[in-house]
PDB file of C-alpha atoms in Angstrom:
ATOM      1  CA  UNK A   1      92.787 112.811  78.771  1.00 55.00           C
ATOM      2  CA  UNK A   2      91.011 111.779  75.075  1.00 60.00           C
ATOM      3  CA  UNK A   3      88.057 113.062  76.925  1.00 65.00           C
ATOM      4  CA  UNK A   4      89.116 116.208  77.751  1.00 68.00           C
ATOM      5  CA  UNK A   5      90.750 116.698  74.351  1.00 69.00           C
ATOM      6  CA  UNK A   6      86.826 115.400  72.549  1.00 78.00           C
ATOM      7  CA  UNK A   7      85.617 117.930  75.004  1.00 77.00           C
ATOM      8  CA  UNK A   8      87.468 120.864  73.939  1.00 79.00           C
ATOM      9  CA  UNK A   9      87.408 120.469  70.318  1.00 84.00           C
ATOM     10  CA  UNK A  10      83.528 119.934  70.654  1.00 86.00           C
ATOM     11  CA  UNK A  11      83.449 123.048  72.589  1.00 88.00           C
ATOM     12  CA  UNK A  12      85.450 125.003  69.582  1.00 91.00           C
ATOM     13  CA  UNK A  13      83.885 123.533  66.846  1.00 93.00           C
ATOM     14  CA  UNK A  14      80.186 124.609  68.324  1.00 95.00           C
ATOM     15  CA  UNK A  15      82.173 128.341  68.847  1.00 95.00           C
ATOM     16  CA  UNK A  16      83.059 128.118  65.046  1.00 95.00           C
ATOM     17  CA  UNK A  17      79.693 127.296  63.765  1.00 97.00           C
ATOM     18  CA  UNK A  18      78.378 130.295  65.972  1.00 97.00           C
ATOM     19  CA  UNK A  19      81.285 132.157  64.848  1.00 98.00           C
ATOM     20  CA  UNK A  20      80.270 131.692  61.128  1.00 97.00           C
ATOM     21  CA  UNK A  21      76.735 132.622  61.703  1.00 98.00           C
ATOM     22  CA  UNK A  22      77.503 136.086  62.940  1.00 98.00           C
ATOM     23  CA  UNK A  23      79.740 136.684  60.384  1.00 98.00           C
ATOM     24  CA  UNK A  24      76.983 136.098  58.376  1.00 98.00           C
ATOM     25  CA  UNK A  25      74.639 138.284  59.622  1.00 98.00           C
ATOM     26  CA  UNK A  26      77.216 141.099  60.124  1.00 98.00           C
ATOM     27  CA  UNK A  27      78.004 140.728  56.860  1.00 98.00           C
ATOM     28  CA  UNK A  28      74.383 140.903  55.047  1.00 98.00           C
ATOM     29  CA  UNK A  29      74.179 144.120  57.022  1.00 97.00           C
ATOM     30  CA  UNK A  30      77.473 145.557  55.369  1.00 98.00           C
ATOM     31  CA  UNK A  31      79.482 145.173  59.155  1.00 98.00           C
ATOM     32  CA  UNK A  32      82.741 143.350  60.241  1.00 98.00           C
ATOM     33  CA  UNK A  33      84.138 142.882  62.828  1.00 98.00           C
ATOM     34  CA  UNK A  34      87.888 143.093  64.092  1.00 98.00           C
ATOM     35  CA  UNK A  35      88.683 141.146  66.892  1.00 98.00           C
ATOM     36  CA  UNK A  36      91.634 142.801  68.931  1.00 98.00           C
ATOM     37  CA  UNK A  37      94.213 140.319  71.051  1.00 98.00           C
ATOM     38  CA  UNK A  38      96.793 141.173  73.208  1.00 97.00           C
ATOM     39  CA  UNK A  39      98.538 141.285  76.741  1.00 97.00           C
ATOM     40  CA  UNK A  40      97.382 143.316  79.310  1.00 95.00           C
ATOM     41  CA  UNK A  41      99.237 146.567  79.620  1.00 95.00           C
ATOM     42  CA  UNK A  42     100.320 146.410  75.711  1.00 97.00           C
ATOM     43  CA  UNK A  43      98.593 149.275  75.142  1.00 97.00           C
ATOM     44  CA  UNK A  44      95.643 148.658  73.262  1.00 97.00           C
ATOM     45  CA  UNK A  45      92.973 150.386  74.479  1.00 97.00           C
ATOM     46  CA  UNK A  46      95.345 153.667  74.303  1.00 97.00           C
ATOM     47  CA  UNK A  47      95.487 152.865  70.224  1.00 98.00           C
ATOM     48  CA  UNK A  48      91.900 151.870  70.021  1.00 98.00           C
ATOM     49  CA  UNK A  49      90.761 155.197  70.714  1.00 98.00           C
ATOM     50  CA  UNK A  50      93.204 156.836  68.590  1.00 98.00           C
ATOM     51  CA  UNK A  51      91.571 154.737  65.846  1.00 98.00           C
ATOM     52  CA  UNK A  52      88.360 155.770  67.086  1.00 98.00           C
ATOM     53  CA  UNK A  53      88.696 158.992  67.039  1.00 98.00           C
ATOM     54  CA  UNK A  54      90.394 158.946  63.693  1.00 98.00           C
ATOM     55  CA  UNK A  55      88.019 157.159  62.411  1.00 98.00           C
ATOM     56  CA  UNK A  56      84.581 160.006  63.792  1.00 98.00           C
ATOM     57  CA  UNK A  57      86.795 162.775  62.435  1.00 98.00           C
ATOM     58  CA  UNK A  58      86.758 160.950  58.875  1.00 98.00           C
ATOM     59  CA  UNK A  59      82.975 160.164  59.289  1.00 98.00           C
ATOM     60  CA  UNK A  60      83.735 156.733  59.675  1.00 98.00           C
ATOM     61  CA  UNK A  61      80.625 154.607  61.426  1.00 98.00           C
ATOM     62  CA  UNK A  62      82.174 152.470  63.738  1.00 98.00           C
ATOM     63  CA  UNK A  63      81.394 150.847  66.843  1.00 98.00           C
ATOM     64  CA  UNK A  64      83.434 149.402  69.888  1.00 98.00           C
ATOM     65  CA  UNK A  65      83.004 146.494  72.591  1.00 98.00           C
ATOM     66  CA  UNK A  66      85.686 146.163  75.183  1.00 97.00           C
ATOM     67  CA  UNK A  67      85.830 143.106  77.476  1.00 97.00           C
ATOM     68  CA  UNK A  68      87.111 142.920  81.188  1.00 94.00           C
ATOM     69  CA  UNK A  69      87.112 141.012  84.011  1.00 92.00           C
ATOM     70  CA  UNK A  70      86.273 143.898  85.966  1.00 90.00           C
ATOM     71  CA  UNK A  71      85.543 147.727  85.544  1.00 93.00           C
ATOM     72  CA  UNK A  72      84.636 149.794  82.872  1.00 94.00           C
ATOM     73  CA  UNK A  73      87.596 151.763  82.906  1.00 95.00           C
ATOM     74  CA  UNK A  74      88.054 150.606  79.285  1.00 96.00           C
ATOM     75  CA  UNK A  75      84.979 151.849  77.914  1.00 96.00           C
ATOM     76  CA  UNK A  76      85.153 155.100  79.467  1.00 97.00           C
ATOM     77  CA  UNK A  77      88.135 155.699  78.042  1.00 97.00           C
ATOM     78  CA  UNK A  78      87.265 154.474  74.756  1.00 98.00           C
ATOM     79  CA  UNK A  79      83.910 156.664  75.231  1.00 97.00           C
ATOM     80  CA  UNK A  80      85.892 159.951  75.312  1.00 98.00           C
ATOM     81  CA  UNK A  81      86.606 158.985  71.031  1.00 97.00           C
ATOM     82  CA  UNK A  82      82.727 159.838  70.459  1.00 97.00           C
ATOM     83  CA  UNK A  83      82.017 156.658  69.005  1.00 98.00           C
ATOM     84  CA  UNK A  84      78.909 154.195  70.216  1.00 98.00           C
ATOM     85  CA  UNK A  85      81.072 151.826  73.054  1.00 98.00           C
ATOM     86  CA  UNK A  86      79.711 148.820  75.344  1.00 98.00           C
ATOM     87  CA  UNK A  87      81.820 147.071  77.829  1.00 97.00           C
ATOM     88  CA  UNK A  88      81.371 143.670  78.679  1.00 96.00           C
ATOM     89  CA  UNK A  89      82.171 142.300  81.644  1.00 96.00           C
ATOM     90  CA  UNK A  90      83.251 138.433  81.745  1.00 93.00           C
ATOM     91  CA  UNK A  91      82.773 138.055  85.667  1.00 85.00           C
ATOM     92  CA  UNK A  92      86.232 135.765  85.462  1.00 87.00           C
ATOM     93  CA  UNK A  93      86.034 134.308  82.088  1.00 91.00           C
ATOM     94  CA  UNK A  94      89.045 134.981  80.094  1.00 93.00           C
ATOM     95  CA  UNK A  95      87.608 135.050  76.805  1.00 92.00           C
ATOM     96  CA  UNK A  96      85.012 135.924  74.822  1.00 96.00           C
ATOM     97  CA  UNK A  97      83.018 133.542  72.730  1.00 96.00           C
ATOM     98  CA  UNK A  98      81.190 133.941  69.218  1.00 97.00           C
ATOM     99  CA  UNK A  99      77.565 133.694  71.421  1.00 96.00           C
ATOM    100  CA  UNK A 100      78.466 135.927  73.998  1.00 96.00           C
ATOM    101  CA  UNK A 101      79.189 138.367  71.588  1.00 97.00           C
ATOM    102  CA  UNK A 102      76.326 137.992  69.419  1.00 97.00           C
ATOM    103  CA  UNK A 103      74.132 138.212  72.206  1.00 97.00           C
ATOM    104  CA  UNK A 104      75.726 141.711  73.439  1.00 97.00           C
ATOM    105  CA  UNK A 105      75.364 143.098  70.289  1.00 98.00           C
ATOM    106  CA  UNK A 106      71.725 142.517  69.959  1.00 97.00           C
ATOM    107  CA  UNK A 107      69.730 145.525  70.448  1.00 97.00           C
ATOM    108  CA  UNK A 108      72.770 147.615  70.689  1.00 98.00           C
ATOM    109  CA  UNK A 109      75.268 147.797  67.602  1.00 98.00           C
ATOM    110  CA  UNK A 110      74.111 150.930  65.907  1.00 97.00           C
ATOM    111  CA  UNK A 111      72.275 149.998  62.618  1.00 96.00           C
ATOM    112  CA  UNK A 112      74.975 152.733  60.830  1.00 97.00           C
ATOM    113  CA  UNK A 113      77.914 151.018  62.170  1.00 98.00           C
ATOM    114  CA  UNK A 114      80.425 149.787  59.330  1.00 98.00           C
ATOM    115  CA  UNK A 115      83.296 148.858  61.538  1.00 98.00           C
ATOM    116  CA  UNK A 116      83.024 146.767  64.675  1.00 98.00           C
ATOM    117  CA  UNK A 117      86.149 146.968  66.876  1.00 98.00           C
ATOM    118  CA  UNK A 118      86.415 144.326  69.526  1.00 98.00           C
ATOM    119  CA  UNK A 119      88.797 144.663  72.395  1.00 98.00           C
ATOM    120  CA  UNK A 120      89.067 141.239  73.718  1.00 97.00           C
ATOM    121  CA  UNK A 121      89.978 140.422  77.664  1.00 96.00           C
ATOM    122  CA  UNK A 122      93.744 140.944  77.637  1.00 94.00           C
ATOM    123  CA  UNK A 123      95.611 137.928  77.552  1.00 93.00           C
ATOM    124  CA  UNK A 124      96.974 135.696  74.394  1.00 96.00           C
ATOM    125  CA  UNK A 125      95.908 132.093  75.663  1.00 95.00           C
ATOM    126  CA  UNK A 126      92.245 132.016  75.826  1.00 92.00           C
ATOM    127  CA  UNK A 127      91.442 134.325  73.370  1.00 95.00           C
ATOM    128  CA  UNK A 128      93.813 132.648  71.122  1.00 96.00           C
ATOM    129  CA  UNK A 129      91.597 129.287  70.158  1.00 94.00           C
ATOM    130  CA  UNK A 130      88.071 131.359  69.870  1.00 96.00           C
ATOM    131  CA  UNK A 131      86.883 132.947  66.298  1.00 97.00           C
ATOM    132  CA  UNK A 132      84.366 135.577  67.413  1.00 98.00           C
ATOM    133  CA  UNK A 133      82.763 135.969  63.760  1.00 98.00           C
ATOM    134  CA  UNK A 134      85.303 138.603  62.403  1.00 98.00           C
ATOM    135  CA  UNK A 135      87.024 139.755  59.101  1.00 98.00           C
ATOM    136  CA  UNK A 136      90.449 140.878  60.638  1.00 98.00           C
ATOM    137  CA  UNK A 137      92.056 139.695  63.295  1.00 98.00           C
ATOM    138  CA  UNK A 138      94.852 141.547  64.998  1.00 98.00           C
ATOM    139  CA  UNK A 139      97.406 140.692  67.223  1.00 98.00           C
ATOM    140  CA  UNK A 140      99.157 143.652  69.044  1.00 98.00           C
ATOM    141  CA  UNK A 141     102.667 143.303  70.924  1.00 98.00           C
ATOM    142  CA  UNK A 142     104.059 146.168  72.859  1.00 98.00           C
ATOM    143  CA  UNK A 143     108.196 146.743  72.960  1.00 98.00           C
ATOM    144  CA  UNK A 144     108.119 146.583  76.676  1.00 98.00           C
ATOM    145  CA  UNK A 145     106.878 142.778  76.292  1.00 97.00           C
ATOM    146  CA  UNK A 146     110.314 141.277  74.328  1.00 95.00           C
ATOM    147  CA  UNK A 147     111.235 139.896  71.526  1.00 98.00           C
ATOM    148  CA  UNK A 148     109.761 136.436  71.744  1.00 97.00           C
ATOM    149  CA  UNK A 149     107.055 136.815  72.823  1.00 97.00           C
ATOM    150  CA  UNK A 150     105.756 135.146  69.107  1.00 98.00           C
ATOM    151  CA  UNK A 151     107.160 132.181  70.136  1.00 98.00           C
ATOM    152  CA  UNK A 152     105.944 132.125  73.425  1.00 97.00           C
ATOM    153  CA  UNK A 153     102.393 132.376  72.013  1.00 98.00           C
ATOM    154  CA  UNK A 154     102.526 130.895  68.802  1.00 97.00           C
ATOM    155  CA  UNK A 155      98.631 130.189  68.306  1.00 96.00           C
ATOM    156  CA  UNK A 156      98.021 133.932  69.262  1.00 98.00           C
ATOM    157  CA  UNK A 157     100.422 135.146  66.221  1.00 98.00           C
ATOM    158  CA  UNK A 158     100.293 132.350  64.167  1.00 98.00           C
ATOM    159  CA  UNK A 159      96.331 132.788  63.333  1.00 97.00           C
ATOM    160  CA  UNK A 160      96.860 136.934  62.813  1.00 98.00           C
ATOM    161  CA  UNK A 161      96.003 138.285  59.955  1.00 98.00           C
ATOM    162  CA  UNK A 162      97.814 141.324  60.813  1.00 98.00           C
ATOM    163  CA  UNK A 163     100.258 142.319  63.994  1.00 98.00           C
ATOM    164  CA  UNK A 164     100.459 145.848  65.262  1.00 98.00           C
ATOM    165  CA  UNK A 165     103.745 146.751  67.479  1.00 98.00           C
ATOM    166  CA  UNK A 166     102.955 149.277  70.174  1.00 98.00           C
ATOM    167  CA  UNK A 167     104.712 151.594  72.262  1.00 98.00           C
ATOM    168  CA  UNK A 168     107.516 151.769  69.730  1.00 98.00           C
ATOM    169  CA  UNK A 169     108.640 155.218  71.465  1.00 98.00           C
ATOM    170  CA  UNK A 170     109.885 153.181  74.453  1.00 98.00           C
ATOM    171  CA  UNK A 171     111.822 150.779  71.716  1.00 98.00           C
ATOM    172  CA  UNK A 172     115.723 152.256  72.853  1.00 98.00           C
ATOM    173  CA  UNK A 173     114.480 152.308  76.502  1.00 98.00           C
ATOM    174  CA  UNK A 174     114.117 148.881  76.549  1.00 98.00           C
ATOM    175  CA  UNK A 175     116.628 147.522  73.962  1.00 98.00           C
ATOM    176  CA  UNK A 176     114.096 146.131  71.689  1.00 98.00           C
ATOM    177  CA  UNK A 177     115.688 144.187  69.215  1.00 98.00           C
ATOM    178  CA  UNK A 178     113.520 144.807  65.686  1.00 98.00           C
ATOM    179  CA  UNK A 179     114.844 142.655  63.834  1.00 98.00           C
ATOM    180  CA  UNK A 180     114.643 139.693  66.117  1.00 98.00           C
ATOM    181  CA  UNK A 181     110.377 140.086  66.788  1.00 98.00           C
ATOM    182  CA  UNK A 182     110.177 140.414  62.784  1.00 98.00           C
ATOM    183  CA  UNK A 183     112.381 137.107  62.698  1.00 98.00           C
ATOM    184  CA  UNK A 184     110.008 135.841  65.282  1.00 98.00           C
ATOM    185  CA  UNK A 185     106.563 136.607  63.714  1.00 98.00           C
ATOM    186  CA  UNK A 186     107.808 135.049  60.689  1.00 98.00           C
ATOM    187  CA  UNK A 187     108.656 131.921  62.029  1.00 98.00           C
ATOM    188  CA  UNK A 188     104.866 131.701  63.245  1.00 97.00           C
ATOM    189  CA  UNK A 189     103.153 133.396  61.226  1.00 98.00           C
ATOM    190  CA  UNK A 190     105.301 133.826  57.084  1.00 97.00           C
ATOM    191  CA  UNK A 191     103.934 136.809  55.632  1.00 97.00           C
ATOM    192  CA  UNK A 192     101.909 138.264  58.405  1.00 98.00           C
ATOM    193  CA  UNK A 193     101.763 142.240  57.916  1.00 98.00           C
ATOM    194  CA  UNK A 194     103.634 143.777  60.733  1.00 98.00           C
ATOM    195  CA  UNK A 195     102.993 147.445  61.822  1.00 98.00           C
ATOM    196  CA  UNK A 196     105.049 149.652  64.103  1.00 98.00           C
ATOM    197  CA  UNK A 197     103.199 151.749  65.810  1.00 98.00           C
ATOM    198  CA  UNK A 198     103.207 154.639  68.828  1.00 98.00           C
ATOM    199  CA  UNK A 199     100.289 156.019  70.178  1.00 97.00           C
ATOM    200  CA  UNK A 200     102.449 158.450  72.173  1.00 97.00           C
ATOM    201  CA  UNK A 201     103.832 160.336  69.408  1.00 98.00           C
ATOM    202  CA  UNK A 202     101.380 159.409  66.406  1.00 98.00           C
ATOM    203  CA  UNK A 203     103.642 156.643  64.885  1.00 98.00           C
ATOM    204  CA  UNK A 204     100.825 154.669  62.024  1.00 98.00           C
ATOM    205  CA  UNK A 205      97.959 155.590  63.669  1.00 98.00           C
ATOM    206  CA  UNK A 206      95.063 155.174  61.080  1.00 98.00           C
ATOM    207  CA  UNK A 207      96.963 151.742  60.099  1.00 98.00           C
ATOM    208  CA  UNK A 208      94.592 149.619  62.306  1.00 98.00           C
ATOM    209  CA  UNK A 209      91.523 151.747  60.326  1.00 98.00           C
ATOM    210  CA  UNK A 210      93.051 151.866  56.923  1.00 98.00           C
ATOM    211  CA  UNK A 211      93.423 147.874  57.041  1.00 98.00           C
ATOM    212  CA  UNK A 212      89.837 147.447  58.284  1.00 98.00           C
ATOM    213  CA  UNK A 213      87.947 150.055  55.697  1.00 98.00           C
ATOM    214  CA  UNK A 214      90.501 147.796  52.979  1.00 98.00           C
ATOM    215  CA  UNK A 215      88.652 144.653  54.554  1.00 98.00           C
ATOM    216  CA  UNK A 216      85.430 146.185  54.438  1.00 98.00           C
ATOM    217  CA  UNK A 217      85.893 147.087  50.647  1.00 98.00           C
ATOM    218  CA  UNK A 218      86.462 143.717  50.017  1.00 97.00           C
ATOM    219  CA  UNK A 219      90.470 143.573  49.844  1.00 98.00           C
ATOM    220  CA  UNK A 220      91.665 139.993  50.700  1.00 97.00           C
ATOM    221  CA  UNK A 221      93.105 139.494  54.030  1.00 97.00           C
ATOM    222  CA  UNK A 222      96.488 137.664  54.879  1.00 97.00           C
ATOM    223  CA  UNK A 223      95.736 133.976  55.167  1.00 95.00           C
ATOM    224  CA  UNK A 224      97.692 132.396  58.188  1.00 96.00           C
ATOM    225  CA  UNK A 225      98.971 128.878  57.869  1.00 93.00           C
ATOM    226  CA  UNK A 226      97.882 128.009  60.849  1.00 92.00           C
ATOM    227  CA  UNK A 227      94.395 129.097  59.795  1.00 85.00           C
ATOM    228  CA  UNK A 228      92.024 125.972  59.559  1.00 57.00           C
ATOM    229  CA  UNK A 229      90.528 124.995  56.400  1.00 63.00           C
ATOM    230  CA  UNK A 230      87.105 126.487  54.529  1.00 49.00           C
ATOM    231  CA  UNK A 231      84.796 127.676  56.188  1.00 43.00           C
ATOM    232  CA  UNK A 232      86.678 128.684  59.409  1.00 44.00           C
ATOM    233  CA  UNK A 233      86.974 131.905  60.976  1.00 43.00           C
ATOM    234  CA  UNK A 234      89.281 133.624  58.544  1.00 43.00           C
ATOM    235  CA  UNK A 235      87.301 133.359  55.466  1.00 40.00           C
ATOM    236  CA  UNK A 236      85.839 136.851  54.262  1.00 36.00           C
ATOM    237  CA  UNK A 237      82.570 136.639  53.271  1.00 37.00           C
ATOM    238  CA  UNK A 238      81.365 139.615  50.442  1.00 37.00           C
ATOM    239  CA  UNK A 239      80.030 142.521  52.346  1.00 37.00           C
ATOM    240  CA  UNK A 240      77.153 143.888  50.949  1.00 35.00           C
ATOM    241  CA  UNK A 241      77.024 147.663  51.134  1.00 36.00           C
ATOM    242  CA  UNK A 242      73.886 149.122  51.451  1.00 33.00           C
TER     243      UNK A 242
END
């Protein structure tokens, strides 16, 4: 059992070194990166390429990788935004790691792109533990999913730097208590941003953008407590605009 445990924290600790090199390098080049977390069907490639789009008809440079098990349904949908998008396909993993990343984006993100949006394999366990080299990480929760679903995945939300509600249009539908996810998130997370949002009618979209051109400019992001010491993942290195 120690073994396992020696074996996993050796295995994250060589992800967070990687991690820290790319935000390096993204950084020197004036890039971050947002890494995107959530269940499957929460809705988050639908408000990705709202962002997207938002963000071409601004004249934003941005860029988007979307990883699946299988298909690139993801990226063609993403694609239809106008924006430079790669899908990665994981072939079973269900995560993706700081040197797989690095290694797709070689050769391919644009040299223009400001803004790297990362759509990471749907689920909230995997992805949870693995710092992928960005600025902003967001965790998105649709109404359909229930209130506790913070508590159910406390690592997921706890290490957020910001949390995005989706399909708030289906909120009465469903009975979605409000006040009880808020109550949630802050018992996992105190002080996390929380954003409701609906693709469907237009609800905050441009929030997810607006918070990652703030990033970009340098504004501070929320610090989880959760959030390991310096040097890990959530520390914002100065982006140097060229």
């Amino acid at each position: 059992m120690c073994r396992t445990v020696d074996l996993q924290q050796a295995v994250l600790a060589r992800n967070d070194d990687s991690a820290q090199e790319l935000r390096t390098e993204l950084a020197a080049r004036g890039t971050i990166a947002v890494n995107l977390l959530s269940s499957p069907g929460s809705g988050k490639t639908e408000l990705l390429e709202r962002e997207l789009a938002l963000a071409r008809e601004r004249g934003v440079p941005v860029a988007a990788l979307t990883a699946d098990l299988a298909t690139e349904n993801d990226a063609l949908r993403l694609g239809r935004s106008g924006v430079p998008v790669k899908q990665v396909l994981t072939d079973g993993l269900c995560h993706l790691e700081a040197v797989m990343l690095r290694g797709h984006l070689d050769g391919w993100l644009p040299e223009e792109a400001r803004l790297l949006f990362v759509e990471n394999v749907g689920n909230l366990v995997c992805p949870a533990s693995y710092d992928l080299g960005e600025s902003l990480r967001v965790v998105l929760a649709s109404v359909t999913e229930g209130e506790d679903k913070p508590l159910k995945y406390p690592t997921a939300f706890g290490l957020a730097n910001l949390v995005l509600v989706t399909k708030t249009d289906l909120a009465a539908a469903v009975d979605f208590d409000q006040a009880a996810f808020l109550a949630n998130v802050r018992r996992v997370n105190p002080g996390v941003e929380v954003v409701l949002t609906s693709a469907r009618t237009g609800l905050a979209v441009g929030a997810l953008l607006d918070r990652a051109l703030a990033v970009l400019a340098g504004e501070p992001v929320h610090r989880p407590v959760m959030a390991r010491p310096a040097g890990h993942a959530h520390q914002v290195p100065l982006v140097e605009h060229s």
